[in-house]
């Protein structure tokens, strides 16, 4: 079946819930040419939402983003209704009501008594089980998840979520329809968190763990991850989302996965919630939002490192980057790609890329640096070994500066910041693919379009390698002795296949 023979192409759409998400969905559907009936259980809410949409469309016209006639036609197609019965002839119903399973199931049962058996029912849920919602329906095969992202008119991603009952032709019809609405749909299986809310957990969790270990400050950790290409650091992003919301989602995913330690909530975030420091909405979270945003501190000037015998160790992208920086600085060096580490040897001291082990486990004259994903001049975490000489502690950041980085010294921790976070994002995505939640392409598209990541997890893996990712995760697993850093079977298989 296609969206055409299911009757979705151009058919009237009933949107239930006139909040931010429901109104956004109504706008997108109307702009795509559908008549949209907008309903909300709160009297007058649908009409108020339509009035707000009128102002939104007028603003788009004034900014030159939408033609005046297109805006008028869009608004004309949106009709506020005050009774569900007025939408009984629609071919598609999209509910965007409160995230409560029982409330949604009650609504769906009510809808089944109104609409035809061929009407497709879609839920905009961000976390609830589509399978659980469909249980008890007379026609459970027609229920599908259609998870939009906020703000709906701007965000391209739609997760098309199939529960155990969902008919493949229904999921494909919604997939095709989302494409016709100028969205980028990805198929997902109904499991806790779907794609985005599941794979994204390590972005928050690793920073929260590092804060609990007092490895660095929120400002330092945010700087490191912004330098890796993320638009906002984890602490900034949690402040924006709201710690109550982020903590609740983490708890939900943790409980839904039978208390898997990989998803355990953070005591650091729990304390913020208990204090009422919820982020921007309360004025304070990791940052005090009543104050002007502080200017990014300029990196301290670094002295030019003294001349020394230099050797670039290892092969691949990072070794080549080090070699290119040395050539640009006019420094002579040797190459050695037969060693099992990557970095720069300066006399008898080593500046080496993290492999997941703390610097102090690797020897005396050692400094470890984070995975460099940023452009020249970007922040990069580093730590010296506890037994490193004062001379090497002084010299290591000078060499990092010569190589094109703004070094940020942190406390010694396994995997540092970026390497640890990226490895865990890859690992979570690998498990999602292993369990049939999504495809590799779906995971990459979802993370780039749903949460604006600079790359997808499998794109990062392509620029790294499975053996290095697995090695770093195994080092983390050894350091923390728990379930959190267990390696995905999918990644182990990649290593076995040397792929």
Coordinates of C-alpha atoms in Angstrom, one line a residue, residues 53 86 96 123 142 153 180 208 288 303 312 337 356 365 412 441 457-458:
X53 CA -0.6 30.8 13.5
X86 CA -16.4 17.1 13.4
X96 CA -0.1 15.7 20.1
X123 CA 1.0 9.7 17.7
X142 CA -3.2 1.4 11.8
X153 CA 8.0 24.0 10.8
X180 CA 5.8 15.1 0.8
X208 CA 27.5 14.6 34.0
X288 CA 23.5 31.9 36.1
X303 CA 55.8 30.2 24.6
X312 CA 55.5 11.6 14.9
X337 CA 54.0 4.3 12.0
X356 CA 40.9 5.5 27.1
X365 CA 56.9 11.8 31.0
X412 CA 43.2 12.9 34.8
X441 CA 21.8 5.8 7.6
X457 CA 27.6 8.3 14.8
X458 CA 28.5 6.1 11.9

